[in-house]
Amino acid sequence: MTTNFPKKQLLDTDMSAQELPMPNELLNDHQRALDEQTPDMSNDEFDELVDDDIVDDEDEYEDSEGSVVVAGQAVPVVIDVTHTVIEDEAGLRIDKLASKVFADFSRAQLQGWITDGSLLYNGTVQKPKIRVKAGDVLHLSTTLQQHSEDQPENIDIEVVYEDDDVLVINKPVGMVVHPGAGNQTGTLVNALLYHYPQQHHLPRAGLVHRIDKDTSGLLLIGKTKPAQMALMEQLKDKSVYRHYQCVVAGDAASLLRHRRIDAPIGRHRNQRTKMTVMTAGREAVTHLLNVTPLNDNYCLLDVGLETGRTHQIRVHLSHITYPIVGDRVYGGRRQLRAGLTEAQRQAINNFPRQALHAYTLGFVHPTTGEDIEVTTPIPEDMQQLMAVLSEGYDE
């Protein structure tokens, strides 16, 4: 089954993380230079950059309108380590050896420290390309700001794209993105801090946006402060695009009449963990890019966002009366349509989460300027649901 999507569907986003601190007096020139490229901002300003189109209801991390924020304070961390070159390492360039022996830091960080004198070779500043000899000494001395008090945990993560500046993770169903009230451990942030210890020095461990606990799919992460901030700005100016796939209760003809859903979304007045379409809400626009019938009353949708609001896709599809299968918050009994076999009815009733997957992520690389697009297939549970719903259906 194929789906088509335009190269760059536009998104709008907000963002959330801790306050970025002013440079500490102990920070070296390289750290100061990074901070000049990515100026400090308040929690509220940082929050305005966080994408909140799909937020975990149980996360207790709401946008500035709801405003429960769980954030650690930035703490200066002194780095002072020495390495003596062994025979097997002789002949390597300084920067290559540094990447090998100081593996907790990115290559971009280490190259900056070689240039500014934080990483010395035999007590002197040298060019990164100088080749080392056995007995030579590398000494790294600097101070970083550690933003996270969250603890690293050895949790498997699926990396689908990685370079020196950017990481893209395929988040599984059931994993909370970052710690919050009731979810202090077992989150993606805890996993990131174990596999990438240098992320401790970035707000929210480098996260650029977030998706709901029970939504699967791609998450974008910056590995350096300039990269994280640049990607957040891209979310704000709509040069990042993400596409979602979801299984909905609705026939193709009806869904095709709603190719563009334009309905403002705000927080429900009585149920604070829910969002709803309301006149006083924030602008919200969703595009149905492709509609693939699974049977007469259920379809696979390819969805793009023009804006990014909390639970936007789920709220909009429920609003037009075609909810996502498995969505207990916004779906209800409308998930069950006429003409279902017993097996199909059980598959819908037993599906344990909203059948929603963030499958495509596109962005401009913050360092090279290259257009990057990453995709990940529909997860197995959604494939099985689609197979049951389409059984015996001949379009």
mmCIF file of C-alpha atoms in Angstrom:
data_model
loop_
_atom_site.group_PDB
_atom_site.id
_atom_site.type_symbol
_atom_site.label_atom_id
_atom_site.label_comp_id
_atom_site.label_asym_id
_atom_site.label_seq_id
_atom_site.Cartn_x
_atom_site.Cartn_y
_atom_site.Cartn_z
ATOM 1 C CA MET A 1 0.000 0.000 0.000
ATOM 2 C CA THR A 2 1.505 3.330 -1.002
ATOM 3 C CA THR A 3 0.853 6.838 0.183
ATOM 4 C CA ASN A 4 1.944 10.069 -1.451
ATOM 5 C CA PHE A 5 2.897 13.270 0.278
ATOM 6 C CA PRO A 6 4.191 16.650 -0.846
ATOM 7 C CA LYS A 7 7.863 17.361 -0.328
ATOM 8 C CA LYS A 8 7.359 20.140 2.228
ATOM 9 C CA GLN A 9 4.082 20.308 4.098
ATOM 10 C CA LEU A 10 4.238 23.291 6.435
ATOM 11 C CA LEU A 11 4.103 23.088 10.216
ATOM 12 C CA ASP A 12 3.759 25.584 13.026
ATOM 13 C CA THR A 13 5.158 24.823 16.438
ATOM 14 C CA ASP A 14 5.769 25.802 20.052
ATOM 15 C CA MET A 15 8.566 24.387 22.263
ATOM 16 C CA SER A 16 9.253 23.580 25.905
ATOM 17 C CA ALA A 17 12.378 23.160 28.011
ATOM 18 C CA GLN A 18 14.381 24.653 30.815
ATOM 19 C CA GLU A 19 15.695 28.159 31.022
ATOM 20 C CA LEU A 20 18.937 28.672 29.144
ATOM 21 C CA PRO A 21 21.370 30.215 31.652
ATOM 22 C CA MET A 22 23.641 33.199 31.090
ATOM 23 C CA PRO A 23 27.255 32.090 30.571
ATOM 24 C CA ASN A 24 29.049 31.322 33.824
ATOM 25 C CA GLU A 25 32.236 33.260 34.593
ATOM 26 C CA LEU A 26 34.142 29.997 34.311
ATOM 27 C CA LEU A 27 32.976 29.229 30.784
ATOM 28 C CA ASN A 28 35.742 29.239 28.211
ATOM 29 C CA ASP A 29 35.802 31.289 25.030
ATOM 30 C CA HIS A 30 34.339 28.454 22.975
ATOM 31 C CA GLN A 31 31.318 28.137 25.233
ATOM 32 C CA ARG A 32 30.854 31.916 25.158
ATOM 33 C CA ALA A 33 30.955 31.833 21.351
ATOM 34 C CA LEU A 34 28.243 29.186 21.284
ATOM 35 C CA ASP A 35 26.101 31.269 23.606
ATOM 36 C CA GLU A 36 26.531 34.330 21.393
ATOM 37 C CA GLN A 37 25.178 32.305 18.465
ATOM 38 C CA THR A 38 22.255 31.033 20.570
ATOM 39 C CA PRO A 39 21.201 33.817 22.949
ATOM 40 C CA ASP A 40 19.684 33.130 26.339
ATOM 41 C CA MET A 41 15.949 33.307 26.835
ATOM 42 C CA SER A 42 13.389 32.907 29.571
ATOM 43 C CA ASN A 43 11.361 29.750 30.199
ATOM 44 C CA ASP A 44 8.342 31.356 28.549
ATOM 45 C CA GLU A 45 10.316 32.326 25.440
ATOM 46 C CA PHE A 46 11.796 28.821 25.237
ATOM 47 C CA ASP A 47 8.323 27.311 25.695
ATOM 48 C CA GLU A 48 7.072 29.313 22.724
ATOM 49 C CA LEU A 49 9.487 27.344 20.524
ATOM 50 C CA VAL A 50 8.348 23.869 21.629
ATOM 51 C CA ASP A 51 6.167 21.874 19.319
ATOM 52 C CA ASP A 52 3.091 20.843 21.289
ATOM 53 C CA ASP A 53 0.890 19.396 18.573
ATOM 54 C CA ILE A 54 0.786 16.080 20.437
ATOM 55 C CA VAL A 55 1.557 16.270 24.166
ATOM 56 C CA ASP A 56 1.472 13.428 26.671
ATOM 57 C CA ASP A 57 -1.593 13.976 28.882
ATOM 58 C CA GLU A 58 0.133 12.283 31.806
ATOM 59 C CA ASP A 59 3.302 14.316 31.447
ATOM 60 C CA GLU A 60 2.276 17.356 33.535
ATOM 61 C CA TYR A 61 4.163 19.492 31.037
ATOM 62 C CA GLU A 62 1.690 21.879 29.508
ATOM 63 C CA ASP A 63 2.231 24.915 27.334
ATOM 64 C CA SER A 64 2.254 28.447 28.735
ATOM 65 C CA GLU A 65 -1.568 28.514 28.745
ATOM 66 C CA GLY A 66 -1.873 25.498 31.024
ATOM 67 C CA SER A 67 1.372 25.990 32.623
ATOM 68 C CA VAL A 68 2.768 23.157 34.662
ATOM 69 C CA VAL A 69 6.497 23.060 33.965
ATOM 70 C CA VAL A 70 8.927 20.553 35.434
ATOM 71 C CA ALA A 71 12.419 21.866 34.814
ATOM 72 C CA GLY A 72 15.822 21.402 36.435
ATOM 73 C CA GLN A 73 18.228 24.262 37.051
ATOM 74 C CA ALA A 74 21.433 24.610 35.039
ATOM 75 C CA VAL A 75 24.500 23.557 37.066
ATOM 76 C CA PRO A 76 28.150 24.295 36.167
ATOM 77 C CA VAL A 77 30.103 21.079 35.565
ATOM 78 C CA VAL A 78 33.909 21.222 35.616
ATOM 79 C CA ILE A 79 35.675 18.993 33.080
ATOM 80 C CA ASP A 80 39.371 18.272 33.810
ATOM 81 C CA VAL A 81 40.733 15.106 32.191
ATOM 82 C CA THR A 82 44.120 14.003 30.843
ATOM 83 C CA HIS A 83 45.069 11.294 28.352
ATOM 84 C CA THR A 84 48.549 9.992 27.538
ATOM 85 C CA VAL A 85 48.965 8.682 23.986
ATOM 86 C CA ILE A 86 49.772 4.956 23.725
ATOM 87 C CA GLU A 87 51.630 3.195 20.908
ATOM 88 C CA ASP A 88 48.429 2.041 19.161
ATOM 89 C CA GLU A 89 47.252 5.662 18.943
ATOM 90 C CA ALA A 90 50.449 7.145 17.529
ATOM 91 C CA GLY A 91 49.949 8.820 14.146
ATOM 92 C CA LEU A 92 46.346 9.842 14.732
ATOM 93 C CA ARG A 93 45.345 13.482 14.315
ATOM 94 C CA ILE A 94 44.665 15.364 17.539
ATOM 95 C CA ASP A 95 40.969 15.796 16.702
ATOM 96 C CA LYS A 96 40.522 12.126 15.752
ATOM 97 C CA LEU A 97 42.169 10.920 18.956
ATOM 98 C CA ALA A 98 40.185 13.384 21.053
ATOM 99 C CA SER A 99 36.931 12.018 19.581
ATOM 100 C CA LYS A 100 38.057 8.542 20.550
ATOM 101 C CA VAL A 101 39.235 9.152 24.112
ATOM 102 C CA PHE A 102 36.810 11.937 25.126
ATOM 103 C CA ALA A 103 33.781 10.139 23.728
ATOM 104 C CA ASP A 104 31.285 11.893 26.019
ATOM 105 C CA PHE A 105 31.572 15.011 23.857
ATOM 106 C CA SER A 106 30.699 15.683 20.234
ATOM 107 C CA ARG A 107 33.388 16.168 17.595
ATOM 108 C CA ALA A 108 32.187 19.742 17.060
ATOM 109 C CA GLN A 109 32.690 20.518 20.771
ATOM 110 C CA LEU A 110 36.156 18.971 20.796
ATOM 111 C CA GLN A 111 37.290 20.818 17.670
ATOM 112 C CA GLY A 112 36.175 24.080 19.246
ATOM 113 C CA TRP A 113 38.098 23.302 22.419
ATOM 114 C CA ILE A 114 41.251 22.459 20.426
ATOM 115 C CA THR A 115 40.994 25.833 18.697
ATOM 116 C CA ASP A 116 40.324 27.926 21.814
ATOM 117 C CA GLY A 117 42.896 26.224 24.033
ATOM 118 C CA SER A 118 40.599 24.261 26.321
ATOM 119 C CA LEU A 119 42.085 21.056 24.880
ATOM 120 C CA LEU A 120 45.899 21.293 24.998
ATOM 121 C CA TYR A 121 48.478 19.097 23.270
ATOM 122 C CA ASN A 122 51.611 18.752 25.409
ATOM 123 C CA GLY A 123 50.569 21.911 27.208
ATOM 124 C CA THR A 124 50.215 24.038 24.077
ATOM 125 C CA VAL A 125 47.541 25.031 21.578
ATOM 126 C CA GLN A 126 47.962 23.135 18.306
ATOM 127 C CA LYS A 127 46.011 22.736 15.076
ATOM 128 C CA PRO A 128 43.552 19.781 14.990
ATOM 129 C CA LYS A 129 45.418 18.117 12.103
ATOM 130 C CA ILE A 130 48.713 17.674 14.023
ATOM 131 C CA ARG A 131 49.521 13.972 14.420
ATOM 132 C CA VAL A 132 50.357 12.639 17.880
ATOM 133 C CA LYS A 133 53.223 10.464 19.119
ATOM 134 C CA ALA A 134 53.337 7.891 21.909
ATOM 135 C CA GLY A 135 53.827 9.599 25.252
ATOM 136 C CA ASP A 136 52.203 12.867 24.166
ATOM 137 C CA VAL A 137 49.580 14.278 26.524
ATOM 138 C CA LEU A 138 46.090 15.654 25.797
ATOM 139 C CA HIS A 139 44.579 17.755 28.587
ATOM 140 C CA LEU A 140 40.939 18.898 28.470
ATOM 141 C CA SER A 141 39.910 21.592 30.940
ATOM 142 C CA THR A 142 36.582 23.415 30.607
ATOM 143 C CA THR A 143 33.302 24.148 32.357
ATOM 144 C CA LEU A 144 29.894 23.231 30.955
ATOM 145 C CA GLN A 145 26.351 23.981 32.020
ATOM 146 C CA GLN A 146 24.478 20.778 32.917
ATOM 147 C CA HIS A 147 20.787 21.479 32.357
ATOM 148 C CA SER A 148 19.303 18.161 33.378
ATOM 149 C CA GLU A 149 18.942 16.597 36.816
ATOM 150 C CA ASP A 150 17.328 13.554 35.219
ATOM 151 C CA GLN A 151 19.155 10.266 35.603
ATOM 152 C CA PRO A 152 20.582 8.189 32.735
ATOM 153 C CA GLU A 153 18.981 4.777 32.234
ATOM 154 C CA ASN A 154 20.059 1.908 30.007
ATOM 155 C CA ILE A 155 16.945 1.856 27.807
ATOM 156 C CA ASP A 156 17.146 0.776 24.170
ATOM 157 C CA ILE A 157 16.417 3.478 21.590
ATOM 158 C CA GLU A 158 16.082 3.127 17.823
ATOM 159 C CA VAL A 159 18.288 5.628 16.003
ATOM 160 C CA VAL A 160 17.197 6.190 12.391
ATOM 161 C CA TYR A 161 19.513 9.114 11.585
ATOM 162 C CA GLU A 162 22.634 10.483 13.261
ATOM 163 C CA ASP A 163 25.549 12.804 12.548
ATOM 164 C CA ASP A 164 27.666 15.171 14.653
ATOM 165 C CA ASP A 165 24.832 17.669 15.089
ATOM 166 C CA VAL A 166 21.495 15.881 14.758
ATOM 167 C CA LEU A 167 19.826 12.733 16.039
ATOM 168 C CA VAL A 168 16.473 11.298 14.934
ATOM 169 C CA ILE A 169 14.841 8.635 17.135
ATOM 170 C CA ASN A 170 11.909 6.346 16.329
ATOM 171 C CA LYS A 171 9.971 6.477 19.622
ATOM 172 C CA PRO A 172 8.014 3.323 20.479
ATOM 173 C CA VAL A 173 4.455 3.285 21.766
ATOM 174 C CA GLY A 174 4.256 3.623 25.547
ATOM 175 C CA MET A 175 7.443 5.647 26.044
ATOM 176 C CA VAL A 176 7.026 9.089 27.616
ATOM 177 C CA VAL A 177 9.287 11.666 25.972
ATOM 178 C CA HIS A 178 10.575 13.482 29.057
ATOM 179 C CA PRO A 179 10.222 13.113 32.845
ATOM 180 C CA GLY A 180 7.305 14.796 34.567
ATOM 181 C CA ALA A 181 4.932 14.253 37.461
ATOM 182 C CA GLY A 182 4.267 10.517 37.619
ATOM 183 C CA ASN A 183 6.892 9.755 34.955
ATOM 184 C CA GLN A 184 10.308 10.362 36.510
ATOM 185 C CA THR A 185 11.991 7.322 34.938
ATOM 186 C CA GLY A 186 11.772 5.195 31.820
ATOM 187 C CA THR A 187 11.525 8.189 29.471
ATOM 188 C CA LEU A 188 13.303 8.990 26.243
ATOM 189 C CA VAL A 189 15.313 11.681 28.047
ATOM 190 C CA ASN A 190 16.582 9.092 30.550
ATOM 191 C CA ALA A 191 17.604 6.857 27.640
ATOM 192 C CA LEU A 192 19.316 9.716 25.789
ATOM 193 C CA LEU A 193 21.360 10.661 28.842
ATOM 194 C CA TYR A 194 22.672 7.083 29.054
ATOM 195 C CA HIS A 195 23.571 6.615 25.394
ATOM 196 C CA TYR A 196 24.641 10.249 24.816
ATOM 197 C CA PRO A 197 26.024 11.620 28.117
ATOM 198 C CA GLN A 198 26.927 14.956 26.499
ATOM 199 C CA GLN A 199 23.191 15.677 26.166
ATOM 200 C CA HIS A 200 23.236 16.559 29.883
ATOM 201 C CA HIS A 201 24.566 19.945 28.819
ATOM 202 C CA LEU A 202 21.557 20.752 26.625
ATOM 203 C CA PRO A 203 18.049 21.891 27.643
ATOM 204 C CA ARG A 204 15.671 18.911 27.665
ATOM 205 C CA ALA A 205 18.630 16.719 26.619
ATOM 206 C CA GLY A 206 18.487 18.273 23.139
ATOM 207 C CA LEU A 207 14.812 17.580 22.384
ATOM 208 C CA VAL A 208 13.389 19.821 19.677
ATOM 209 C CA HIS A 209 9.735 18.692 19.903
ATOM 210 C CA ARG A 210 7.693 15.960 21.559
ATOM 211 C CA ILE A 211 4.936 13.465 20.808
ATOM 212 C CA ASP A 212 2.415 11.720 23.018
ATOM 213 C CA LYS A 213 3.252 8.626 25.038
ATOM 214 C CA ASP A 214 0.869 6.474 22.967
ATOM 215 C CA THR A 215 1.882 7.882 19.586
ATOM 216 C CA SER A 216 4.805 6.220 17.823
ATOM 217 C CA GLY A 217 7.274 7.784 15.455
ATOM 218 C CA LEU A 218 10.077 10.191 14.718
ATOM 219 C CA LEU A 219 11.556 12.728 17.130
ATOM 220 C CA LEU A 220 14.210 15.316 16.260
ATOM 221 C CA ILE A 221 17.067 15.976 18.699
ATOM 222 C CA GLY A 222 19.954 18.446 18.586
ATOM 223 C CA LYS A 223 23.353 17.142 19.713
ATOM 224 C CA THR A 224 24.849 20.614 20.225
ATOM 225 C CA LYS A 225 23.334 23.802 21.573
ATOM 226 C CA PRO A 226 23.585 25.675 18.238
ATOM 227 C CA ALA A 227 22.006 22.731 16.405
ATOM 228 C CA GLN A 228 19.147 22.422 18.898
ATOM 229 C CA MET A 229 18.362 26.130 18.760
ATOM 230 C CA ALA A 230 18.598 26.249 14.963
ATOM 231 C CA LEU A 231 16.173 23.335 14.637
ATOM 232 C CA MET A 232 13.779 24.955 17.075
ATOM 233 C CA GLU A 233 13.843 28.109 14.967
ATOM 234 C CA GLN A 234 13.064 25.983 11.900
ATOM 235 C CA LEU A 235 9.995 24.643 13.666
ATOM 236 C CA LYS A 236 8.965 28.195 14.353
ATOM 237 C CA ASP A 237 9.469 29.394 10.760
ATOM 238 C CA LYS A 238 7.910 26.234 9.242
ATOM 239 C CA SER A 239 10.957 24.852 7.442
ATOM 240 C CA VAL A 240 10.538 21.571 9.348
ATOM 241 C CA TYR A 241 7.772 19.271 8.155
ATOM 242 C CA ARG A 242 6.337 16.089 9.671
ATOM 243 C CA HIS A 243 3.754 13.733 8.291
ATOM 244 C CA TYR A 244 1.609 11.304 10.241
ATOM 245 C CA GLN A 245 -0.335 8.186 9.360
ATOM 246 C CA CYS A 246 -3.453 7.192 11.259
ATOM 247 C CA VAL A 247 -6.361 4.759 11.003
ATOM 248 C CA VAL A 248 -9.718 6.526 11.316
ATOM 249 C CA ALA A 249 -13.399 5.631 11.454
ATOM 250 C CA GLY A 250 -14.797 7.238 8.320
ATOM 251 C CA ASP A 251 -15.501 6.531 4.654
ATOM 252 C CA ALA A 252 -13.208 7.902 1.950
ATOM 253 C CA ALA A 253 -15.813 10.075 0.212
ATOM 254 C CA SER A 254 -16.691 11.905 3.429
ATOM 255 C CA LEU A 255 -13.075 12.353 4.464
ATOM 256 C CA LEU A 256 -12.178 13.806 1.077
ATOM 257 C CA ARG A 257 -14.614 16.645 1.761
ATOM 258 C CA HIS A 258 -12.346 17.689 4.657
ATOM 259 C CA ARG A 259 -8.990 17.988 2.942
ATOM 260 C CA ARG A 260 -8.308 21.147 4.942
ATOM 261 C CA ILE A 261 -9.568 21.321 8.540
ATOM 262 C CA ASP A 262 -9.428 24.875 9.871
ATOM 263 C CA ALA A 263 -10.756 25.037 13.457
ATOM 264 C CA PRO A 264 -9.164 26.845 16.458
ATOM 265 C CA ILE A 265 -8.145 24.682 19.407
ATOM 266 C CA GLY A 266 -8.025 25.547 23.109
ATOM 267 C CA ARG A 267 -7.873 23.770 26.444
ATOM 268 C CA HIS A 268 -11.165 22.276 27.614
ATOM 269 C CA ARG A 269 -12.692 24.460 30.324
ATOM 270 C CA ASN A 270 -13.617 21.579 32.626
ATOM 271 C CA GLN A 271 -11.294 18.730 31.645
ATOM 272 C CA ARG A 272 -7.839 20.332 31.741
ATOM 273 C CA THR A 273 -6.001 17.414 30.136
ATOM 274 C CA LYS A 274 -8.250 17.624 27.057
ATOM 275 C CA MET A 275 -8.246 20.034 24.158
ATOM 276 C CA THR A 276 -11.296 21.082 22.152
ATOM 277 C CA VAL A 277 -12.339 23.156 19.147
ATOM 278 C CA MET A 278 -13.447 26.554 20.453
ATOM 279 C CA THR A 279 -13.903 30.055 19.060
ATOM 280 C CA ALA A 280 -11.421 31.502 21.566
ATOM 281 C CA GLY A 281 -8.767 28.882 20.772
ATOM 282 C CA ARG A 282 -5.521 29.256 18.863
ATOM 283 C CA GLU A 283 -5.473 28.909 15.088
ATOM 284 C CA ALA A 284 -5.171 25.275 14.024
ATOM 285 C CA VAL A 285 -5.052 23.917 10.457
ATOM 286 C CA THR A 286 -4.696 20.240 9.492
ATOM 287 C CA HIS A 287 -4.371 18.844 5.944
ATOM 288 C CA LEU A 288 -5.470 15.371 4.844
ATOM 289 C CA LEU A 289 -2.804 14.675 2.235
ATOM 290 C CA ASN A 290 -3.954 11.231 1.176
ATOM 291 C CA VAL A 291 -6.942 8.986 1.963
ATOM 292 C CA THR A 292 -6.630 5.207 1.467
ATOM 293 C CA PRO A 293 -9.808 3.117 2.071
ATOM 294 C CA LEU A 294 -9.346 0.016 4.226
ATOM 295 C CA ASN A 295 -13.029 -0.859 3.831
ATOM 296 C CA ASP A 296 -16.265 1.055 3.296
ATOM 297 C CA ASN A 297 -16.093 2.738 6.717
ATOM 298 C CA TYR A 298 -12.415 2.912 7.724
ATOM 299 C CA CYS A 299 -9.412 4.596 6.100
ATOM 300 C CA LEU A 300 -5.699 5.111 6.445
ATOM 301 C CA LEU A 301 -4.930 8.846 6.411
ATOM 302 C CA ASP A 302 -1.717 10.655 5.547
ATOM 303 C CA VAL A 303 -1.836 13.886 7.549
ATOM 304 C CA GLY A 304 0.228 17.097 7.489
ATOM 305 C CA LEU A 305 0.102 20.026 9.868
ATOM 306 C CA GLU A 306 0.068 23.710 9.005
ATOM 307 C CA THR A 307 0.010 24.580 12.714
ATOM 308 C CA GLY A 308 1.068 22.621 15.766
ATOM 309 C CA ARG A 309 -1.364 22.550 18.680
ATOM 310 C CA THR A 310 -1.722 20.112 21.545
ATOM 311 C CA HIS A 311 -3.459 16.924 20.290
ATOM 312 C CA GLN A 312 -4.283 18.753 17.035
ATOM 313 C CA ILE A 313 -4.724 15.743 14.755
ATOM 314 C CA ARG A 314 -6.806 13.838 17.299
ATOM 315 C CA VAL A 315 -9.004 16.836 18.123
ATOM 316 C CA HIS A 316 -9.600 17.843 14.504
ATOM 317 C CA LEU A 317 -10.497 14.344 13.334
ATOM 318 C CA SER A 318 -12.856 13.907 16.259
ATOM 319 C CA HIS A 319 -14.380 17.322 15.534
ATOM 320 C CA ILE A 320 -15.344 16.294 11.986
ATOM 321 C CA THR A 321 -16.774 13.048 13.488
ATOM 322 C CA TYR A 322 -14.094 10.716 12.066
ATOM 323 C CA PRO A 323 -11.955 9.864 15.127
ATOM 324 C CA ILE A 324 -8.716 7.905 15.228
ATOM 325 C CA VAL A 325 -9.197 4.226 16.083
ATOM 326 C CA GLY A 326 -8.088 3.488 19.644
ATOM 327 C CA ASP A 327 -8.349 7.094 20.824
ATOM 328 C CA ARG A 328 -10.128 6.692 24.171
ATOM 329 C CA VAL A 329 -10.022 10.435 24.891
ATOM 330 C CA TYR A 330 -11.446 11.825 21.644
ATOM 331 C CA GLY A 331 -12.938 8.769 19.929
ATOM 332 C CA GLY A 332 -15.522 7.076 22.098
ATOM 333 C CA ARG A 333 -18.265 4.963 20.509
ATOM 334 C CA ARG A 334 -17.924 6.740 17.175
ATOM 335 C CA GLN A 335 -14.992 4.432 16.441
ATOM 336 C CA LEU A 336 -17.487 1.598 15.790
ATOM 337 C CA ARG A 337 -19.200 1.861 12.396
ATOM 338 C CA ALA A 338 -21.761 -0.323 10.657
ATOM 339 C CA GLY A 339 -20.908 -3.496 8.762
ATOM 340 C CA LEU A 340 -18.078 -4.733 10.991
ATOM 341 C CA THR A 341 -17.336 -8.414 11.332
ATOM 342 C CA GLU A 342 -16.864 -9.743 14.842
ATOM 343 C CA ALA A 343 -13.097 -9.943 14.284
ATOM 344 C CA GLN A 344 -12.994 -6.316 13.132
ATOM 345 C CA ARG A 345 -15.116 -5.167 16.068
ATOM 346 C CA GLN A 346 -12.799 -6.927 18.517
ATOM 347 C CA ALA A 347 -9.706 -5.513 16.791
ATOM 348 C CA ILE A 348 -11.044 -1.967 17.220
ATOM 349 C CA ASN A 349 -12.258 -2.465 20.782
ATOM 350 C CA ASN A 350 -8.976 -4.086 21.830
ATOM 351 C CA PHE A 351 -6.591 -1.683 20.116
ATOM 352 C CA PRO A 352 -4.796 -0.215 23.145
ATOM 353 C CA ARG A 353 -3.763 3.238 21.889
ATOM 354 C CA GLN A 354 -4.545 5.849 19.261
ATOM 355 C CA ALA A 355 -3.518 4.436 15.863
ATOM 356 C CA LEU A 356 -1.276 7.401 15.064
ATOM 357 C CA HIS A 357 2.317 7.306 13.810
ATOM 358 C CA ALA A 358 4.761 10.122 12.940
ATOM 359 C CA TYR A 359 6.366 8.516 9.909
ATOM 360 C CA THR A 360 8.158 11.292 7.992
ATOM 361 C CA LEU A 361 10.392 14.076 9.270
ATOM 362 C CA GLY A 362 12.061 16.694 7.070
ATOM 363 C CA PHE A 363 14.385 19.530 8.043
ATOM 364 C CA VAL A 364 17.283 21.650 6.832
ATOM 365 C CA HIS A 365 20.542 20.458 8.355
ATOM 366 C CA PRO A 366 21.654 23.159 10.819
ATOM 367 C CA THR A 367 25.316 22.955 9.763
ATOM 368 C CA THR A 368 25.448 21.851 6.122
ATOM 369 C CA GLY A 369 22.186 23.424 4.910
ATOM 370 C CA GLU A 370 21.291 20.120 3.230
ATOM 371 C CA ASP A 371 17.631 19.038 3.003
ATOM 372 C CA ILE A 372 17.220 15.919 5.146
ATOM 373 C CA GLU A 373 14.188 13.624 5.084
ATOM 374 C CA VAL A 374 13.810 10.586 7.337
ATOM 375 C CA THR A 375 11.013 8.006 7.219
ATOM 376 C CA THR A 376 10.033 5.022 9.339
ATOM 377 C CA PRO A 377 7.453 2.321 8.519
ATOM 378 C CA ILE A 378 4.075 1.915 10.194
ATOM 379 C CA PRO A 379 4.547 -0.132 13.404
ATOM 380 C CA GLU A 380 3.439 -3.738 13.597
ATOM 381 C CA ASP A 381 0.346 -3.140 15.744
ATOM 382 C CA MET A 382 -1.092 -0.661 13.224
ATOM 383 C CA GLN A 383 -0.253 -2.978 10.317
ATOM 384 C CA GLN A 384 -2.172 -5.807 11.988
ATOM 385 C CA LEU A 385 -5.145 -3.518 12.636
ATOM 386 C CA MET A 386 -5.157 -2.420 8.978
ATOM 387 C CA ALA A 387 -4.953 -6.024 7.809
ATOM 388 C CA VAL A 388 -8.033 -7.009 9.854
ATOM 389 C CA LEU A 389 -10.027 -3.965 8.712
ATOM 390 C CA SER A 390 -9.191 -4.502 5.030
ATOM 391 C CA GLU A 391 -9.789 -8.260 5.028
ATOM 392 C CA GLY A 392 -12.146 -9.182 2.203
ATOM 393 C CA TYR A 393 -12.296 -5.573 0.906
ATOM 394 C CA ASP A 394 -11.737 -5.052 -2.819
ATOM 395 C CA GLU A 395 -11.588 -1.352 -3.614
#
